[in-house]
Every structure is written in structure tokens, then in C-alpha cells.
Coordinates of C-alpha atoms and ligand atoms in Angstrom, one line a residue:
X1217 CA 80.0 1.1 333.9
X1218 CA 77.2 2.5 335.2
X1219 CA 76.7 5.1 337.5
X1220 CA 74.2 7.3 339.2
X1221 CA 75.4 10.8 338.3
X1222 CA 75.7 9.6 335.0
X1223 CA 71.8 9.6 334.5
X1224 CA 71.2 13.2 334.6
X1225 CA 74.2 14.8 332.8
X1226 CA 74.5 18.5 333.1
X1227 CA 75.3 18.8 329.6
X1228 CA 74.0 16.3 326.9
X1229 CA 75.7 12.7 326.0
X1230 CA 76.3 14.2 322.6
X1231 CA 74.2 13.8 319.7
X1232 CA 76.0 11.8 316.7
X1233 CA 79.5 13.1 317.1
X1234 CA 82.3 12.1 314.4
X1235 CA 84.9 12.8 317.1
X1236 CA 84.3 12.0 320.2
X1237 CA 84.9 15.0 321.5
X1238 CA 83.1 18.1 322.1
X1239 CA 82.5 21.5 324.5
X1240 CA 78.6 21.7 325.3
X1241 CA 77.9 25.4 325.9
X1242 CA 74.6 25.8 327.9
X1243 CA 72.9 29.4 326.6
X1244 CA 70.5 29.8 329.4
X1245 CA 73.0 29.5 332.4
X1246 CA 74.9 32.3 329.6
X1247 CA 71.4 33.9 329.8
X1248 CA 70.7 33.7 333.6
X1249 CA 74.6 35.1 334.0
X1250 CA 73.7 38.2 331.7
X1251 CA 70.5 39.1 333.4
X1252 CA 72.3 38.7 336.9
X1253 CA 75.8 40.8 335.6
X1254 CA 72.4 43.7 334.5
X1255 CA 70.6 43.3 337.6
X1256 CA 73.6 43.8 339.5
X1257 CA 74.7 47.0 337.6
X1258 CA 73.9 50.7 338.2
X1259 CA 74.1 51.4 334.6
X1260 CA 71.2 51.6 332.2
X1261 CA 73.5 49.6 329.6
X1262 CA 75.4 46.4 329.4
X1263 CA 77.7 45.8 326.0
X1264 CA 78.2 42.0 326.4
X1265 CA 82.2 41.4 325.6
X1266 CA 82.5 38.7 322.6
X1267 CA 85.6 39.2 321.2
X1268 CA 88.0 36.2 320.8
X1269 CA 84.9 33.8 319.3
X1270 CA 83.0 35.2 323.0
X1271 CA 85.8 33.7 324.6
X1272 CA 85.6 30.0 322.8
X1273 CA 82.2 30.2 323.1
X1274 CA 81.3 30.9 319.5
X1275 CA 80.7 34.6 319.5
X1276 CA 76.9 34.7 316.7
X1277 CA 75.3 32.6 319.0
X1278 CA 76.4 34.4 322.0
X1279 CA 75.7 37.7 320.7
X1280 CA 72.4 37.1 320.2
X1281 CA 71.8 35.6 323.5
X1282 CA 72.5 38.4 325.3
X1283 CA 70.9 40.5 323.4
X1284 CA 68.3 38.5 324.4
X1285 CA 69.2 38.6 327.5
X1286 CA 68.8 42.4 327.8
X1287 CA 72.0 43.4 326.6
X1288 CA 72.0 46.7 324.9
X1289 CA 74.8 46.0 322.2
X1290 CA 77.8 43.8 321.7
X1291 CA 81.5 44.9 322.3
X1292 CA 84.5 42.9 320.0
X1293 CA 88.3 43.9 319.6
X1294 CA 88.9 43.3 315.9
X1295 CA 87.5 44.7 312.5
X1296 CA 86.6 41.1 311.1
X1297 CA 84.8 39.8 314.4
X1298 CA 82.4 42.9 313.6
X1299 CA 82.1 41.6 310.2
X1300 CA 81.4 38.4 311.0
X1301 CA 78.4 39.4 313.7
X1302 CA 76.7 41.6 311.0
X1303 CA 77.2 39.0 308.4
X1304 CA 75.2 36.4 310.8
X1305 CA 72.5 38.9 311.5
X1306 CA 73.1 41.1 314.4
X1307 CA 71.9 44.5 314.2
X1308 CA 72.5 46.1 317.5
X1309 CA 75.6 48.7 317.8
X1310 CA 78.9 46.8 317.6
X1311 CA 81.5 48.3 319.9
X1312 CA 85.8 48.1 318.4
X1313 CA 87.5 48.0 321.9
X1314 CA 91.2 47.6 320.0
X1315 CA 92.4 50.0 317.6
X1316 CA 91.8 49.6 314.4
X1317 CA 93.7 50.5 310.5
X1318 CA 93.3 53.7 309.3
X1319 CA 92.4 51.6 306.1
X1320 CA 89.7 50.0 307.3
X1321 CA 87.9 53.3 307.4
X1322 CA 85.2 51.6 304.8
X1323 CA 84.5 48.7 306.2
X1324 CA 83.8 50.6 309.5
X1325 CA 81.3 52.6 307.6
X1326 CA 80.1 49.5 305.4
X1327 CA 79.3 47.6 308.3
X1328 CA 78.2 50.1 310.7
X1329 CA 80.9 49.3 313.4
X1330 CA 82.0 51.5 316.5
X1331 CA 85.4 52.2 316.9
X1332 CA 87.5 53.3 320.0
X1333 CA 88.9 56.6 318.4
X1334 CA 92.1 57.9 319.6
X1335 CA 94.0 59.2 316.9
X1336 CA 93.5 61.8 314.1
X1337 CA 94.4 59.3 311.1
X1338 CA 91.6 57.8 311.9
X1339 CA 89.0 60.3 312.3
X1340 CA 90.2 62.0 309.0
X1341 CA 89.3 58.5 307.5
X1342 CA 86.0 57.9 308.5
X1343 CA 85.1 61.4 308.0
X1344 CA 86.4 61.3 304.0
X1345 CA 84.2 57.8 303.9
X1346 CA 81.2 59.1 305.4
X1347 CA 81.6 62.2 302.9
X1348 CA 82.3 60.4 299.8
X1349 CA 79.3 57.6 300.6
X1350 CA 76.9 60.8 302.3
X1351 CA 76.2 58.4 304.9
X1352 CA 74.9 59.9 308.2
X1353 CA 77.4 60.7 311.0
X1354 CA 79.6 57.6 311.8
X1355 CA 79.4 57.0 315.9
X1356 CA 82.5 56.6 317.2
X1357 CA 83.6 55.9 321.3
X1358 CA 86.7 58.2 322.4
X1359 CA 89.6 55.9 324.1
X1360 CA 91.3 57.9 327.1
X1361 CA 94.7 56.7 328.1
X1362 CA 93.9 56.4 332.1
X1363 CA 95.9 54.2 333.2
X1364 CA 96.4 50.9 331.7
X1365 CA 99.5 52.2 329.8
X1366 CA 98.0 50.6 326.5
X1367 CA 96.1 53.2 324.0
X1368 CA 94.0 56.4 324.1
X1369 CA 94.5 59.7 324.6
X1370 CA 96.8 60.8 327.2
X1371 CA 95.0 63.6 329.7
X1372 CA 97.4 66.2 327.9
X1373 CA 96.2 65.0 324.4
X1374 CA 92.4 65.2 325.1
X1375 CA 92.0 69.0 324.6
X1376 CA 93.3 69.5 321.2
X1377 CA 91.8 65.9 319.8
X1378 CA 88.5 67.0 321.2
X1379 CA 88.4 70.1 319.6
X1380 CA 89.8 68.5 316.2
X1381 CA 86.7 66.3 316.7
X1382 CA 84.0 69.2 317.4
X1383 CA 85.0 70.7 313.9
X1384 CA 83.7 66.9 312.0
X1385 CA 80.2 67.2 311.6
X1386 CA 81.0 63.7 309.6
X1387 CA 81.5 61.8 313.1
X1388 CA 79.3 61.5 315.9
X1389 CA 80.8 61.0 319.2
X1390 CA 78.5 58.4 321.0
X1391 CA 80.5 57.3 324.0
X1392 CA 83.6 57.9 325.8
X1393 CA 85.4 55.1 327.8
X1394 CA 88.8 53.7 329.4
X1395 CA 89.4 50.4 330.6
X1396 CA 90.4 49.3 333.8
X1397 CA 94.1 47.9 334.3
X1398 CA 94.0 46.3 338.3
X1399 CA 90.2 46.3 339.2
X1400 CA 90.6 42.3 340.2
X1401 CA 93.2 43.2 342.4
X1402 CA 93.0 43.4 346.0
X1403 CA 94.7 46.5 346.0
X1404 CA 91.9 49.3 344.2
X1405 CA 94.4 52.3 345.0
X1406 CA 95.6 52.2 341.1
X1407 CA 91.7 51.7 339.8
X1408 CA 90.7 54.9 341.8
X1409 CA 93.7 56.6 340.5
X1410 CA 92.9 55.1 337.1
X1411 CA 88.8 56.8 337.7
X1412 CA 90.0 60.1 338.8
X1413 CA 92.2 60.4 335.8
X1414 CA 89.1 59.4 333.4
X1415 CA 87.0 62.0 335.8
X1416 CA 88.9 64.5 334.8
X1417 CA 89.8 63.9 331.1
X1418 CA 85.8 63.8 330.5
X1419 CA 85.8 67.4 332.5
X1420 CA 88.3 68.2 329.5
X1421 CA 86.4 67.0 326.7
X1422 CA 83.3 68.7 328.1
X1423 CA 84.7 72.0 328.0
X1424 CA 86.0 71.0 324.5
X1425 CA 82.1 70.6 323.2
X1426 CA 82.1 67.0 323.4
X1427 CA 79.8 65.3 325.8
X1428 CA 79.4 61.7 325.4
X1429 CA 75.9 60.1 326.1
X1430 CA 77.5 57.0 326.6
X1431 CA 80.2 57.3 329.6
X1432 CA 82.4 53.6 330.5
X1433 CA 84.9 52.1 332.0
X1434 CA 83.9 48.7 333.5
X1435 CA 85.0 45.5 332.9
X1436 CA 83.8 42.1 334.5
X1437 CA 85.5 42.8 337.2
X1438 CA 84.6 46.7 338.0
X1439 CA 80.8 45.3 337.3
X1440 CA 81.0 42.9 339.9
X1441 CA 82.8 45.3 342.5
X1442 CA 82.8 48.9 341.6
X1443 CA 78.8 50.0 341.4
X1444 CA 80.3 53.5 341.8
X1445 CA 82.2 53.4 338.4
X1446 CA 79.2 51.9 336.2
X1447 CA 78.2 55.6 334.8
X1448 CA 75.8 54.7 331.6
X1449 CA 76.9 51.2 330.6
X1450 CA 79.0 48.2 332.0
X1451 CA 81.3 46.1 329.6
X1452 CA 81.7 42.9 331.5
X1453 CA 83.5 39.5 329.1
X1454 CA 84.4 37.1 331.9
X1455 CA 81.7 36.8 334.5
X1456 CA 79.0 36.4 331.7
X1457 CA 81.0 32.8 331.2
X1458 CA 80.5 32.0 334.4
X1459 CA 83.6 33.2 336.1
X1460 CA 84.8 35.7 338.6
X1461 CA 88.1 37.4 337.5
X1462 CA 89.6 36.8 340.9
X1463 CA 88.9 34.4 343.9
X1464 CA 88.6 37.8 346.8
X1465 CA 85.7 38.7 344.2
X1466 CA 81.9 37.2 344.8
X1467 CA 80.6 35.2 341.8
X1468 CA 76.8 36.8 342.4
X1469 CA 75.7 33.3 340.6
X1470 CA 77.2 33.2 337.9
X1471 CA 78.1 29.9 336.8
X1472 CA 80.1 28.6 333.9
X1473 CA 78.0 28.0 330.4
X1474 CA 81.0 25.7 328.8
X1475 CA 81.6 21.8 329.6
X1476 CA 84.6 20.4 327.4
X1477 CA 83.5 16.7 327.6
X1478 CA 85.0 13.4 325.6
X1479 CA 84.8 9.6 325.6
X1480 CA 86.9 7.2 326.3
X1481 CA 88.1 5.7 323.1
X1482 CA 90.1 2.9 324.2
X1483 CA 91.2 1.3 327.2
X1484 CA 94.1 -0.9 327.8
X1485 CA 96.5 -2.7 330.5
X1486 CA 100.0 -1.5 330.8
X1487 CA 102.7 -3.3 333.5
X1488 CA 104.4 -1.3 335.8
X1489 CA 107.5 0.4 334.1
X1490 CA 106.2 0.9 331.0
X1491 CA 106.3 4.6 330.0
X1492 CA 103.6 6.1 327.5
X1493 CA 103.8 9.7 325.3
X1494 CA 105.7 11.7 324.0
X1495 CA 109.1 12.0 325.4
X1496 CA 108.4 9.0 327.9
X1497 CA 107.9 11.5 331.0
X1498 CA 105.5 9.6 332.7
X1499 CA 106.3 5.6 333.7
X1500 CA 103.9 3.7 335.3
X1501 CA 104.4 2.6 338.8
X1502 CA 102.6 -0.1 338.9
X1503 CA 100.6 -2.4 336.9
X1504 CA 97.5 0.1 335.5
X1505 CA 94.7 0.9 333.3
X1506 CA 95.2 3.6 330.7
X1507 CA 92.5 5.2 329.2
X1508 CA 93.1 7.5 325.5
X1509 CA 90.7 10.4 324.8
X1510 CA 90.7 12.0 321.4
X1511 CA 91.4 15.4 322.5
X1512 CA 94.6 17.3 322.8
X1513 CA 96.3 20.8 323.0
X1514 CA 94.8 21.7 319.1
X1515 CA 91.8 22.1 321.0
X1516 CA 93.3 23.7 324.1
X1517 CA 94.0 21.0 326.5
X1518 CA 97.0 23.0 327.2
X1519 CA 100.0 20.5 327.0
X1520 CA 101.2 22.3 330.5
X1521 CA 97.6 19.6 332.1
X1522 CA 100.6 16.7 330.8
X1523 CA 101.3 14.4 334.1
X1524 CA 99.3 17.2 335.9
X1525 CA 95.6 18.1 335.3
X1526 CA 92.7 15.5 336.0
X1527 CA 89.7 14.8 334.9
X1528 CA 85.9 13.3 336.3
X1529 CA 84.8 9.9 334.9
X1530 CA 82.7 7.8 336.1
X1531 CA 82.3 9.5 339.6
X1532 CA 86.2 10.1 340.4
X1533 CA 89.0 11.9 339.5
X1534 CA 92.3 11.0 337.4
X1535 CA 95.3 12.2 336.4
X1536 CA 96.4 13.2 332.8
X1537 CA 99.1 10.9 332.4
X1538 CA 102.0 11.7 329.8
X1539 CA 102.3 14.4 327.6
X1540 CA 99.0 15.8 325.6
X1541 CA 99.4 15.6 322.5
X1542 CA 98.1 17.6 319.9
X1543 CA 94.7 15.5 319.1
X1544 CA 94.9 12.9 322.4
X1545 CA 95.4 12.4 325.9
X1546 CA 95.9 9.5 328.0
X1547 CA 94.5 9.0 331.8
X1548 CA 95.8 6.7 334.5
X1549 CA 92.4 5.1 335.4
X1550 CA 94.0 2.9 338.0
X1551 CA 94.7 -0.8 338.8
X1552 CA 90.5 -1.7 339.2
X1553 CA 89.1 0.3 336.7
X1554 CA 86.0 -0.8 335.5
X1555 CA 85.8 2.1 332.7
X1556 CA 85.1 0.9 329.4
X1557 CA 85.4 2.8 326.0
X1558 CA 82.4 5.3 325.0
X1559 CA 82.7 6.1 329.2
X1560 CA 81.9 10.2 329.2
X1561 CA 85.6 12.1 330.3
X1562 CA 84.5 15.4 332.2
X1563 CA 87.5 17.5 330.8
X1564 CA 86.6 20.8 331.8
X1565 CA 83.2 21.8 333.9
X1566 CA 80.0 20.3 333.4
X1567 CA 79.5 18.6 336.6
X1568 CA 80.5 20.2 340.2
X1569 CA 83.3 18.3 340.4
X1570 CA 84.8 18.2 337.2
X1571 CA 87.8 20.6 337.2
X1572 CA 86.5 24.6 335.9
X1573 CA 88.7 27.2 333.9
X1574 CA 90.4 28.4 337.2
X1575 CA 92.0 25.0 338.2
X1576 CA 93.6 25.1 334.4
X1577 CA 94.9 28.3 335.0
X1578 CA 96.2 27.3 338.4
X1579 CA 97.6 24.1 336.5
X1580 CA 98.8 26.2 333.3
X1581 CA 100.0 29.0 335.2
X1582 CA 97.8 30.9 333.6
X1583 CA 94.3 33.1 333.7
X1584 CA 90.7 31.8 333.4
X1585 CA 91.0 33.8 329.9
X1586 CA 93.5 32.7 328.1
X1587 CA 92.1 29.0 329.2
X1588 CA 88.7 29.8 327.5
X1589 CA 89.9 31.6 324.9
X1590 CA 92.8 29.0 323.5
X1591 CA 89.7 26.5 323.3
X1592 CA 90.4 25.4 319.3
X1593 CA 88.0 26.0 316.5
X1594 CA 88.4 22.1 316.1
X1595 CA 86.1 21.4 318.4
X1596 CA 83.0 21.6 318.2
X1597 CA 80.2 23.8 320.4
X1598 CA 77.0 22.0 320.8
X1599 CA 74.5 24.5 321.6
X1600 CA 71.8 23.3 324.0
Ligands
PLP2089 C1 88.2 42.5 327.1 C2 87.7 43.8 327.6 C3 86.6 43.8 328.5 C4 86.1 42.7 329.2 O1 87.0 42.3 330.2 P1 86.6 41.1 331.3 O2 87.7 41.2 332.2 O3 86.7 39.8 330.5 O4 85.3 41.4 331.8 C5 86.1 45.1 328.7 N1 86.6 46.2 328.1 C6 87.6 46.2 327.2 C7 88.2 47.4 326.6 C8 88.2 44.9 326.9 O5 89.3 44.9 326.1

């Protein structure tokens, strides 16, 4: 079946694909959402935020595009995603957001990583490393405690760390940052709070000798919202995918960079009152066309879309029908259909009217994140 919006597809009818199934990640709209998140931000620096594979996104290629993009360096929560962007050829600082092993001290140093640093096992570490190597000062970021509740040093903490600091001439304190806990929320009493409390802990560490050329707190949604709480670099993961954290906040452009697209892989008749998948939750109410696409929840079709979520095909929407199962999903195409197997399924954004990252959420009861981010390594990102 053959329709018009089907000639100019927003992401490509895939190249030879073993699978039929596949999330097209478009790196200029990533591009064009980098440069706007920059524009948009009173700070001389963005770190682009690719932890968690960029959130699905595949985090090498990312990387480099917003470097490309004007990013000033890359920000990732764990040891081995550091490892992984130096091993694939990025050179630009690499910012540890989550706290890392005291062991790890040597790979930190081998791979020229920046961690948060909040805690004296840790310093002690890097400094032995950097001694016993002779390496040049190892930049690290102090974490203050602000807010979130998480990690960091707690306002009563920072005196005495900073001054344990000062006295290693083995570490060289490039930044100084906190992270924002309710900046997508309506409310911004707690974030103000939250700034004052980082205000003041930076007097602290001032006073203490240390004075951070690099001062940051924001996140995607502070960047968007908060110009007054950019200071010398933004950290924004989110909106660079194309997606505001939070419906009250304005999307300044960006648009999402991922389609999750399939095809139709067979199509059959089933009479009313037969029930299909797992655990028989879904009957047919009437004589129907079912449709089966080779994706599931492996790759992150949560199973919560079962009987739920919808997808775009062929110019209208349908219903997931059934449970999703772990590498398949079936679609109530309707008594007419017309759809015929190799038909492109519009799983997750693509076209306008395909369903985006926050109807999954809404259908998962989840977040945008945790959507983009639980996209499996199974399937596969085609670049274009
Ligand atoms: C994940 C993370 C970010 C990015 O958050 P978004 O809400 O996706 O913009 C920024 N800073 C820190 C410390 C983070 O952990």
C-alpha cells in the first residue's frame, strides 16, 4: 500500500537490514539541537551529557558530533564509558559526573578522565598515581552536596576537604559543580535554595585557596530556563535529544534526533474471539487484521505499550495489541486493512505523528529518560 507521506520518509527506508527492525538517529537535527542548547546559554561552555550510550543514541558518534557542534567537552557517569570515548578517538576533556572506585585511580590517570571529587580516598589515590607515573597534575571537578541529597560535599565538609586539596600539588582543581534536583518543576523555590547553597559553598572553597575556573550546575533543564545559573558552562543530556524535560518548559527547537522504525513482517486474518500473546490479555472483538513486527521489550518497547501504545503505518494510528514480547509485537490493523508485509511501522518518532518519547512515558508511567535510555543494544542505530 502506497501512500503519499510514505515518499519522503523522515528517516531512511533502511539500507539491507537482517532484522527488520531498526532506530535511525539523525546527527544533524542532534547538531542543530547542540548549537541551539549553546546559543541559548550564557555560558562560554557546553559539556554535552552522553552517558548511558548518549541516552540510546550510541554515545562515539554522539560525542563527536557535538564536539562538532561547538561543544567544549563531553560529560559521562561511569569509568568504562570514559574508556570507551578515548578508545574510539575523542580527545576533548571527559567529565565523571558519578562517583567513581578509589581503585580506579589508574585508569583515571591512564585515560585522562575527570572525576567529580568528593572524598579524600580518592584524592589520596590520584595523587599516589600521578606521583608514581610523574604525570602532570590530574584535573579533577569538586562535587558539592546542594541539595539533591545524592553525593558531594556537604556545606560543613567543604572547608576542611578544600584545604586537604590546596596541600596536593598532584591534583589540579579544574571545576567546581552541583546538580540540580527540581529545576523541571514548576515550583523553582527548592532550585534557588539548591543555588544559594552552591553560592555559598564556592564562597567557602574560595577562602580555602581553591577557585575553580570552571563553575556548573545546569542540567537540560536549568539551560533551557535558568540563564542566571549558567556561570562558565552548561551540562545539558535531554534537550540535546530533542526533548524538553517537562511540558511548562519551551522546547527552543529542539526536536528529537531518534526514529525507532520496523516493518511489518507478516500479516494475517484472525475472527472475532480469538485472543493473541502472551497470557491471552487481549481478544479480538471482531473479525480483524493483525499485523507482527520483529521488535519487542529486549530492545525497549517497554512491555507496559502491551494493549496500550500505538503506532503510525501507512498514514494512521494502531494499537499494540497483546502483550510485547521480548523480540515481537503485534498491531490490530483493523477489519480493511490494506497493509501488506515490508509496510514501514513508525514505532517511536520519525514522522510528526508517530508517537515521541513523552507519550511512552505517559504510557509507561515513566520519564522521557528512562524511555531513551532502556532502548537495547540489539538494535541497531543507523547513522544518517
Ligand atoms: C545526567 C546529568 C545531567 C544531564 O541531565 P539532563 O536532565 O538529561 O539534562 C547533568 N548533570 C549531571 C550531574 C547528570 O548526572
Amino acid at each position: 500500500m502506497t501512500t503519499a507521506w510514505k515518499s519522503e520518509p523522515a528517516a531512511p527506508v533502511t539500507p539491507p537490514n537482517l532484522r527488520g527492525a531498526w532506530a535511525a538517529v539523525n546527527i544533524d537535527q542532534f547538531k542543530t539541537n547542540v548549537r541551539i542548547l549553546d546559543q541559548h546559554s550564557q555560558a562560554k561552555r557546553l559539556c554535552a551529557i552522553v552517558k548511558a550510550d548518549a541516552y540510546g543514541h550510541g554515545a562515539p558518534a554522539m560525542a563527536k558530533a557535538a564536539l562538532e557542534a561547538g561543544a567544549d567537552r563531553v560529560g559521562v557517569a561511569t569509568i568504562l564509558e570514559g574508556v570507551e570515548l578515548r578508545r574510539a578517538g575523542i580527545t576533548c576533556p571527559i567529565l565523571l559526573l558519578s562517583e567513581v572506585p578509589v581503585d580506579s585511580a589508574p585508569v583515571l590517570v591512564e585515560y585522562d578522565l575527570t572525576p567529580a571529587l568528593f572524598t579524600q580516598g580518592l584524592a589520596d589515590a590520584i595523587a599516589q598515581v600521578v606521583r608514581a607515573t610523574m604525570q602532570d597534575p590530574h584535573p579533577v571537578h569538586i562535587k558539592l552536596e546542594t541539595g539533591m541529597g545524592r553525593v558531594g560535599l556537604v556545606p560543613d565538609e567543604v572547608a576542611d576537604a578544600a584545604a586537604y586539596i590546596a596541600k596536593l600539588p598532584e591534583l589540579r582543581v579544574e571545576g567546581v559543580f552541583s546538580h540540580f534536583a527540581c529545576a523541571d518543576e514548576v515550583d523553582l523555590t527548592p532550585t534557588h535554595r539548591q543555588h544559594e547553597v552552591f553560592m555559598s559553598s564556592l564562597t567557602t572553597l574560595r577562602k580555602s585557596g581553591i577557585d575553580p575556573e570552571i563553575v556548573h550546575i545546569s542540567n537540560s533543564a536549568a539551560t533551557m530556563c535558568l540563564p542566571e545559573y549558567h556561570h562558565d558552562m552548561v551540562r545539558p543530556g535531554l534537550a540535546m535529544y530533542g526533548y524538553s524535560p517537562a511540558p511548562h518548559i519551551d522546547r527552543l527547537g529542539v526536536k528529537p534526533v531518534m526514529a525507532v522504525t520496523g516493518l511489518i513482517n507478516l500479516v494475517k486474518r484472525v475472527p472475532k474471539g480469538m485472543a493473541v500473546s502472551y497470557g491471552h490479555t487481549w481478544t479480538a472483538e471482531r473479525d480483524t487484521v493483525i499485523a507482527s513486527v520483529p521488535i519487542g521489550y529486549a530492545d525497549g518497547v517497554r512491555r507496559a505499550l502491551s494493549s496500550t501504545g500505538e503506532v503510525w503505518v501507512n498514514g494512521r494510528r494502531v494499537r499494540i495489541v497483546g502483550r510485547v514480547c521480548m523480540d515481537q509485537l503485534l498491531l490490530d490493523l483493523g477489519p480493511t486493512a490494506e497493509d501488506a508485509v515490508g509496510d514501514q511501522v513508525w514505532l517511536l518518532g520519525g514522522v510528526n505523528e508517530a508517537p515521541d518519547a513523552d507519550e511512552w512515558a505517559a504510557w509507561a508511567n515513566t520519564i522521557s529518560w528512562e524511555i531513551l535510555t532502556g532502548l537495547g543494544n540489539r538494535l541497531e542505530r543507523i547513522l544518517h
